[in-house]
JSON list of C-alpha atoms in Angstrom, two decimals:
[
{"chain": "A", "resi": 1, "resn": "UNK", "atom": "CA", "xyz": [108.54, 102.46, 114.29]},
{"chain": "A", "resi": 2, "resn": "UNK", "atom": "CA", "xyz": [109.66, 100.68, 117.42]},
{"chain": "A", "resi": 3, "resn": "UNK", "atom": "CA", "xyz": [110.82, 102.95, 120.23]},
{"chain": "A", "resi": 4, "resn": "UNK", "atom": "CA", "xyz": [112.96, 100.64, 122.30]},
{"chain": "A", "resi": 5, "resn": "UNK", "atom": "CA", "xyz": [110.91, 98.58, 124.70]},
{"chain": "A", "resi": 6, "resn": "UNK", "atom": "CA", "xyz": [108.33, 101.31, 125.45]},
{"chain": "A", "resi": 7, "resn": "UNK", "atom": "CA", "xyz": [106.21, 100.78, 122.37]},
{"chain": "A", "resi": 8, "resn": "UNK", "atom": "CA", "xyz": [105.58, 101.55, 118.74]},
{"chain": "A", "resi": 9, "resn": "UNK", "atom": "CA", "xyz": [104.86, 104.93, 117.16]},
{"chain": "A", "resi": 10, "resn": "UNK", "atom": "CA", "xyz": [103.31, 105.44, 113.75]},
{"chain": "A", "resi": 11, "resn": "UNK", "atom": "CA", "xyz": [102.44, 108.39, 111.56]},
{"chain": "A", "resi": 12, "resn": "UNK", "atom": "CA", "xyz": [100.18, 108.40, 108.54]},
{"chain": "A", "resi": 13, "resn": "UNK", "atom": "CA", "xyz": [99.29, 111.22, 106.19]},
{"chain": "A", "resi": 14, "resn": "UNK", "atom": "CA", "xyz": [96.83, 111.27, 103.30]},
{"chain": "A", "resi": 15, "resn": "UNK", "atom": "CA", "xyz": [96.31, 114.50, 101.37]},
{"chain": "A", "resi": 16, "resn": "UNK", "atom": "CA", "xyz": [94.31, 115.41, 98.30]},
{"chain": "A", "resi": 17, "resn": "UNK", "atom": "CA", "xyz": [94.99, 118.31, 95.95]},
{"chain": "A", "resi": 18, "resn": "UNK", "atom": "CA", "xyz": [92.06, 119.15, 93.66]},
{"chain": "A", "resi": 19, "resn": "UNK", "atom": "CA", "xyz": [93.49, 120.74, 90.53]},
{"chain": "A", "resi": 20, "resn": "UNK", "atom": "CA", "xyz": [90.19, 121.22, 88.72]},
{"chain": "A", "resi": 21, "resn": "UNK", "atom": "CA", "xyz": [86.55, 120.22, 88.98]},
{"chain": "A", "resi": 22, "resn": "UNK", "atom": "CA", "xyz": [84.98, 121.03, 85.63]},
{"chain": "A", "resi": 23, "resn": "UNK", "atom": "CA", "xyz": [81.22, 121.17, 85.28]},
{"chain": "A", "resi": 24, "resn": "UNK", "atom": "CA", "xyz": [79.93, 121.14, 81.73]},
{"chain": "A", "resi": 25, "resn": "UNK", "atom": "CA", "xyz": [76.28, 122.07, 81.47]},
{"chain": "A", "resi": 26, "resn": "UNK", "atom": "CA", "xyz": [76.00, 120.66, 77.96]},
{"chain": "A", "resi": 27, "resn": "UNK", "atom": "CA", "xyz": [74.53, 123.93, 76.75]},
{"chain": "A", "resi": 28, "resn": "UNK", "atom": "CA", "xyz": [76.66, 126.04, 74.43]},
{"chain": "A", "resi": 29, "resn": "UNK", "atom": "CA", "xyz": [75.37, 129.28, 75.95]},
{"chain": "A", "resi": 30, "resn": "UNK", "atom": "CA", "xyz": [76.03, 128.21, 79.53]},
{"chain": "A", "resi": 31, "resn": "UNK", "atom": "CA", "xyz": [79.41, 126.60, 78.81]},
{"chain": "A", "resi": 32, "resn": "UNK", "atom": "CA", "xyz": [81.53, 125.03, 81.50]},
{"chain": "A", "resi": 33, "resn": "UNK", "atom": "CA", "xyz": [83.11, 126.17, 84.74]},
{"chain": "A", "resi": 34, "resn": "UNK", "atom": "CA", "xyz": [85.71, 125.03, 87.25]},
{"chain": "A", "resi": 35, "resn": "UNK", "atom": "CA", "xyz": [84.50, 124.55, 90.85]},
{"chain": "A", "resi": 36, "resn": "UNK", "atom": "CA", "xyz": [87.87, 123.71, 92.48]},
{"chain": "A", "resi": 37, "resn": "UNK", "atom": "CA", "xyz": [88.16, 125.83, 95.62]},
{"chain": "A", "resi": 38, "resn": "UNK", "atom": "CA", "xyz": [84.57, 127.09, 95.29]},
{"chain": "A", "resi": 39, "resn": "UNK", "atom": "CA", "xyz": [81.08, 126.51, 96.73]},
{"chain": "A", "resi": 40, "resn": "UNK", "atom": "CA", "xyz": [77.64, 128.07, 96.33]},
{"chain": "A", "resi": 41, "resn": "UNK", "atom": "CA", "xyz": [74.50, 128.14, 94.25]},
{"chain": "A", "resi": 42, "resn": "UNK", "atom": "CA", "xyz": [76.29, 127.06, 91.06]},
{"chain": "A", "resi": 43, "resn": "UNK", "atom": "CA", "xyz": [79.02, 124.75, 92.39]},
{"chain": "A", "resi": 44, "resn": "UNK", "atom": "CA", "xyz": [77.07, 123.34, 95.34]},
{"chain": "A", "resi": 45, "resn": "UNK", "atom": "CA", "xyz": [79.11, 121.45, 97.95]},
{"chain": "A", "resi": 46, "resn": "UNK", "atom": "CA", "xyz": [82.44, 123.05, 98.94]},
{"chain": "A", "resi": 47, "resn": "UNK", "atom": "CA", "xyz": [85.34, 121.58, 96.99]},
{"chain": "A", "resi": 48, "resn": "UNK", "atom": "CA", "xyz": [88.53, 122.66, 98.77]},
{"chain": "A", "resi": 49, "resn": "UNK", "atom": "CA", "xyz": [91.66, 122.56, 96.64]},
{"chain": "A", "resi": 50, "resn": "UNK", "atom": "CA", "xyz": [93.52, 120.91, 99.55]},
{"chain": "A", "resi": 51, "resn": "UNK", "atom": "CA", "xyz": [92.36, 118.56, 102.29]},
{"chain": "A", "resi": 52, "resn": "UNK", "atom": "CA", "xyz": [94.18, 116.04, 104.39]},
{"chain": "A", "resi": 53, "resn": "UNK", "atom": "CA", "xyz": [94.12, 113.67, 107.33]},
{"chain": "A", "resi": 54, "resn": "UNK", "atom": "CA", "xyz": [97.15, 113.00, 109.51]},
{"chain": "A", "resi": 55, "resn": "UNK", "atom": "CA", "xyz": [97.28, 110.49, 112.34]},
{"chain": "A", "resi": 56, "resn": "UNK", "atom": "CA", "xyz": [99.90, 110.00, 115.05]},
{"chain": "A", "resi": 57, "resn": "UNK", "atom": "CA", "xyz": [99.58, 106.78, 117.07]},
{"chain": "A", "resi": 58, "resn": "UNK", "atom": "CA", "xyz": [101.43, 105.16, 119.94]},
{"chain": "A", "resi": 59, "resn": "UNK", "atom": "CA", "xyz": [100.92, 101.56, 121.07]},
{"chain": "A", "resi": 60, "resn": "UNK", "atom": "CA", "xyz": [102.50, 100.15, 124.23]},
{"chain": "A", "resi": 61, "resn": "UNK", "atom": "CA", "xyz": [103.47, 96.50, 124.74]},
{"chain": "A", "resi": 62, "resn": "UNK", "atom": "CA", "xyz": [100.81, 96.11, 127.47]},
{"chain": "A", "resi": 63, "resn": "UNK", "atom": "CA", "xyz": [98.07, 96.54, 124.82]},
{"chain": "A", "resi": 64, "resn": "UNK", "atom": "CA", "xyz": [97.19, 100.19, 125.50]},
{"chain": "A", "resi": 65, "resn": "UNK", "atom": "CA", "xyz": [97.29, 102.68, 122.66]},
{"chain": "A", "resi": 66, "resn": "UNK", "atom": "CA", "xyz": [96.37, 106.22, 121.76]},
{"chain": "A", "resi": 67, "resn": "UNK", "atom": "CA", "xyz": [96.07, 108.15, 118.51]},
{"chain": "A", "resi": 68, "resn": "UNK", "atom": "CA", "xyz": [95.28, 111.69, 117.47]},
{"chain": "A", "resi": 69, "resn": "UNK", "atom": "CA", "xyz": [93.93, 112.53, 114.02]},
{"chain": "A", "resi": 70, "resn": "UNK", "atom": "CA", "xyz": [93.95, 115.95, 112.34]},
{"chain": "A", "resi": 71, "resn": "UNK", "atom": "CA", "xyz": [91.36, 116.54, 109.59]},
{"chain": "A", "resi": 72, "resn": "UNK", "atom": "CA", "xyz": [91.95, 119.70, 107.55]},
{"chain": "A", "resi": 73, "resn": "UNK", "atom": "CA", "xyz": [89.89, 121.41, 104.82]},
{"chain": "A", "resi": 74, "resn": "UNK", "atom": "CA", "xyz": [91.31, 124.46, 103.00]},
{"chain": "A", "resi": 75, "resn": "UNK", "atom": "CA", "xyz": [89.27, 127.64, 102.60]},
{"chain": "A", "resi": 76, "resn": "UNK", "atom": "CA", "xyz": [86.72, 127.83, 99.77]},
{"chain": "A", "resi": 77, "resn": "UNK", "atom": "CA", "xyz": [85.35, 130.93, 98.04]},
{"chain": "A", "resi": 78, "resn": "UNK", "atom": "CA", "xyz": [81.81, 131.65, 96.96]},
{"chain": "A", "resi": 79, "resn": "UNK", "atom": "CA", "xyz": [81.41, 130.63, 93.31]},
{"chain": "A", "resi": 80, "resn": "UNK", "atom": "CA", "xyz": [79.99, 134.00, 92.26]},
{"chain": "A", "resi": 81, "resn": "UNK", "atom": "CA", "xyz": [83.35, 135.64, 93.11]},
{"chain": "A", "resi": 82, "resn": "UNK", "atom": "CA", "xyz": [84.99, 133.66, 90.28]},
{"chain": "A", "resi": 83, "resn": "UNK", "atom": "CA", "xyz": [86.11, 135.49, 87.13]},
{"chain": "A", "resi": 84, "resn": "UNK", "atom": "CA", "xyz": [84.28, 132.86, 85.03]},
{"chain": "A", "resi": 85, "resn": "UNK", "atom": "CA", "xyz": [81.24, 134.54, 83.46]},
{"chain": "A", "resi": 86, "resn": "UNK", "atom": "CA", "xyz": [79.33, 131.24, 83.64]},
{"chain": "A", "resi": 87, "resn": "UNK", "atom": "CA", "xyz": [79.33, 131.46, 87.44]},
{"chain": "A", "resi": 88, "resn": "UNK", "atom": "CA", "xyz": [76.92, 134.32, 87.64]},
{"chain": "A", "resi": 89, "resn": "UNK", "atom": "CA", "xyz": [74.68, 135.32, 90.47]},
{"chain": "A", "resi": 90, "resn": "UNK", "atom": "CA", "xyz": [74.42, 137.74, 93.32]},
{"chain": "A", "resi": 91, "resn": "UNK", "atom": "CA", "xyz": [77.41, 137.78, 95.64]},
{"chain": "A", "resi": 92, "resn": "UNK", "atom": "CA", "xyz": [76.56, 137.76, 99.33]},
{"chain": "A", "resi": 93, "resn": "UNK", "atom": "CA", "xyz": [79.31, 139.70, 101.21]},
{"chain": "A", "resi": 94, "resn": "UNK", "atom": "CA", "xyz": [78.78, 137.65, 104.39]},
{"chain": "A", "resi": 95, "resn": "UNK", "atom": "CA", "xyz": [79.39, 134.43, 102.44]},
{"chain": "A", "resi": 96, "resn": "UNK", "atom": "CA", "xyz": [82.45, 135.37, 100.36]},
{"chain": "A", "resi": 97, "resn": "UNK", "atom": "CA", "xyz": [84.57, 132.63, 101.90]},
{"chain": "A", "resi": 98, "resn": "UNK", "atom": "CA", "xyz": [84.33, 129.65, 104.19]},
{"chain": "A", "resi": 99, "resn": "UNK", "atom": "CA", "xyz": [87.61, 129.75, 106.13]},
{"chain": "A", "resi": 100, "resn": "UNK", "atom": "CA", "xyz": [89.89, 126.73, 106.51]},
{"chain": "A", "resi": 101, "resn": "UNK", "atom": "CA", "xyz": [88.63, 124.18, 109.02]},
{"chain": "A", "resi": 102, "resn": "UNK", "atom": "CA", "xyz": [90.58, 121.81, 111.28]},
{"chain": "A", "resi": 103, "resn": "UNK", "atom": "CA", "xyz": [89.16, 119.03, 113.43]},
{"chain": "A", "resi": 104, "resn": "UNK", "atom": "CA", "xyz": [91.03, 116.84, 115.92]},
{"chain": "A", "resi": 105, "resn": "UNK", "atom": "CA", "xyz": [89.96, 113.35, 116.95]},
{"chain": "A", "resi": 106, "resn": "UNK", "atom": "CA", "xyz": [91.31, 111.26, 119.84]},
{"chain": "A", "resi": 107, "resn": "UNK", "atom": "CA", "xyz": [91.12, 107.48, 120.16]},
{"chain": "A", "resi": 108, "resn": "UNK", "atom": "CA", "xyz": [92.22, 105.25, 123.05]},
{"chain": "A", "resi": 109, "resn": "UNK", "atom": "CA", "xyz": [92.47, 101.48, 122.73]},
{"chain": "A", "resi": 110, "resn": "UNK", "atom": "CA", "xyz": [93.19, 98.65, 125.10]},
{"chain": "A", "resi": 111, "resn": "UNK", "atom": "CA", "xyz": [93.73, 95.03, 124.08]},
{"chain": "A", "resi": 112, "resn": "UNK", "atom": "CA", "xyz": [93.13, 92.70, 127.03]},
{"chain": "A", "resi": 113, "resn": "UNK", "atom": "CA", "xyz": [94.29, 89.17, 126.44]},
{"chain": "A", "resi": 114, "resn": "UNK", "atom": "CA", "xyz": [93.48, 87.44, 123.19]},
{"chain": "A", "resi": 115, "resn": "UNK", "atom": "CA", "xyz": [89.73, 88.01, 123.25]},
{"chain": "A", "resi": 116, "resn": "UNK", "atom": "CA", "xyz": [88.90, 91.59, 124.32]},
{"chain": "A", "resi": 117, "resn": "UNK", "atom": "CA", "xyz": [89.52, 94.92, 122.58]},
{"chain": "A", "resi": 118, "resn": "UNK", "atom": "CA", "xyz": [88.18, 98.11, 124.17]},
{"chain": "A", "resi": 119, "resn": "UNK", "atom": "CA", "xyz": [88.04, 101.53, 122.52]},
{"chain": "A", "resi": 120, "resn": "UNK", "atom": "CA", "xyz": [87.05, 104.99, 123.64]},
{"chain": "A", "resi": 121, "resn": "UNK", "atom": "CA", "xyz": [87.28, 108.15, 121.63]},
{"chain": "A", "resi": 122, "resn": "UNK", "atom": "CA", "xyz": [86.05, 111.58, 120.72]},
{"chain": "A", "resi": 123, "resn": "UNK", "atom": "CA", "xyz": [85.70, 113.02, 117.23]},
{"chain": "A", "resi": 124, "resn": "UNK", "atom": "CA", "xyz": [85.88, 116.82, 116.96]},
{"chain": "A", "resi": 125, "resn": "UNK", "atom": "CA", "xyz": [87.61, 116.81, 120.33]},
{"chain": "A", "resi": 126, "resn": "UNK", "atom": "CA", "xyz": [87.49, 120.61, 120.73]},
{"chain": "A", "resi": 127, "resn": "UNK", "atom": "CA", "xyz": [83.79, 120.80, 119.76]},
{"chain": "A", "resi": 128, "resn": "UNK", "atom": "CA", "xyz": [84.41, 123.13, 116.82]},
{"chain": "A", "resi": 129, "resn": "UNK", "atom": "CA", "xyz": [81.22, 124.56, 115.31]},
{"chain": "A", "resi": 130, "resn": "UNK", "atom": "CA", "xyz": [80.66, 123.97, 111.57]},
{"chain": "A", "resi": 131, "resn": "UNK", "atom": "CA", "xyz": [81.00, 126.97, 109.26]},
{"chain": "A", "resi": 132, "resn": "UNK", "atom": "CA", "xyz": [77.61, 128.56, 108.61]},
{"chain": "A", "resi": 133, "resn": "UNK", "atom": "CA", "xyz": [76.53, 130.29, 105.42]},
{"chain": "A", "resi": 134, "resn": "UNK", "atom": "CA", "xyz": [73.45, 132.33, 104.59]},
{"chain": "A", "resi": 135, "resn": "UNK", "atom": "CA", "xyz": [70.62, 130.73, 102.66]},
{"chain": "A", "resi": 136, "resn": "UNK", "atom": "CA", "xyz": [71.45, 132.39, 99.28]},
{"chain": "A", "resi": 137, "resn": "UNK", "atom": "CA", "xyz": [74.81, 130.54, 99.28]},
{"chain": "A", "resi": 138, "resn": "UNK", "atom": "CA", "xyz": [73.25, 127.36, 100.64]},
{"chain": "A", "resi": 139, "resn": "UNK", "atom": "CA", "xyz": [71.54, 125.52, 97.77]},
{"chain": "A", "resi": 140, "resn": "UNK", "atom": "CA", "xyz": [68.83, 123.05, 98.67]},
{"chain": "A", "resi": 141, "resn": "UNK", "atom": "CA", "xyz": [69.95, 119.45, 98.51]},
{"chain": "A", "resi": 142, "resn": "UNK", "atom": "CA", "xyz": [73.66, 120.04, 99.17]},
{"chain": "A", "resi": 143, "resn": "UNK", "atom": "CA", "xyz": [73.27, 122.32, 102.17]},
{"chain": "A", "resi": 144, "resn": "UNK", "atom": "CA", "xyz": [71.33, 121.53, 105.33]},
{"chain": "A", "resi": 145, "resn": "UNK", "atom": "CA", "xyz": [70.88, 123.75, 108.36]},
{"chain": "A", "resi": 146, "resn": "UNK", "atom": "CA", "xyz": [73.00, 126.45, 106.72]},
{"chain": "A", "resi": 147, "resn": "UNK", "atom": "CA", "xyz": [76.08, 124.23, 106.63]},
{"chain": "A", "resi": 148, "resn": "UNK", "atom": "CA", "xyz": [77.52, 121.53, 104.38]},
{"chain": "A", "resi": 149, "resn": "UNK", "atom": "CA", "xyz": [77.36, 118.48, 106.65]},
{"chain": "A", "resi": 150, "resn": "UNK", "atom": "CA", "xyz": [78.87, 116.16, 104.02]},
{"chain": "A", "resi": 151, "resn": "UNK", "atom": "CA", "xyz": [82.14, 118.15, 104.26]},
{"chain": "A", "resi": 152, "resn": "UNK", "atom": "CA", "xyz": [82.24, 119.78, 107.70]},
{"chain": "A", "resi": 153, "resn": "UNK", "atom": "CA", "xyz": [81.54, 118.27, 111.12]},
{"chain": "A", "resi": 154, "resn": "UNK", "atom": "CA", "xyz": [77.97, 119.39, 111.85]},
{"chain": "A", "resi": 155, "resn": "UNK", "atom": "CA", "xyz": [77.40, 117.24, 114.95]},
{"chain": "A", "resi": 156, "resn": "UNK", "atom": "CA", "xyz": [80.00, 118.82, 117.20]},
{"chain": "A", "resi": 157, "resn": "UNK", "atom": "CA", "xyz": [81.93, 116.62, 119.60]},
{"chain": "A", "resi": 158, "resn": "UNK", "atom": "CA", "xyz": [81.04, 112.95, 119.19]},
{"chain": "A", "resi": 159, "resn": "UNK", "atom": "CA", "xyz": [82.08, 110.55, 121.95]},
{"chain": "A", "resi": 160, "resn": "UNK", "atom": "CA", "xyz": [82.05, 106.81, 121.38]},
{"chain": "A", "resi": 161, "resn": "UNK", "atom": "CA", "xyz": [82.98, 103.60, 123.18]},
{"chain": "A", "resi": 162, "resn": "UNK", "atom": "CA", "xyz": [83.08, 100.04, 122.06]},
{"chain": "A", "resi": 163, "resn": "UNK", "atom": "CA", "xyz": [84.23, 96.54, 122.84]},
{"chain": "A", "resi": 164, "resn": "UNK", "atom": "CA", "xyz": [85.11, 93.68, 120.51]},
{"chain": "A", "resi": 165, "resn": "UNK", "atom": "CA", "xyz": [84.83, 90.15, 121.85]},
{"chain": "A", "resi": 166, "resn": "UNK", "atom": "CA", "xyz": [86.44, 87.24, 119.99]},
{"chain": "A", "resi": 167, "resn": "UNK", "atom": "CA", "xyz": [85.46, 83.68, 120.74]}
]
């Protein structure tokens, strides 16, 4: 969206609602179970029912731009708290829920002439720690360092810079 002669603003939003995530063990005795909104020794990696990314950007005519991104993951409950009898196991009170997580990322860009693009940014701008869980709720293979790095930002603040040269 053009804002007069001062520049262009844009907004993007991508969200995902997970209605169900059925796991069928293939064994009649074990049956199947739904892991939407759960994590733990049976369901493995956290599967939040809602997650999204929203980005607000502003680009000026002189080639400078800035954008902020919000990454959100809804809370997930330990799978053993489910009413499904197939999700059995010991419940660890300290791990009953991983609360909702939000991360904010900032990016600055500068296009100089027709051949140079500079960028500078920080992911996890506020250096938010990843949610930690105890080892009983942290199955090997999907959990590393008592967190789920494939879902949550385990590195902390990440600063980057780059330049693109076109010839």
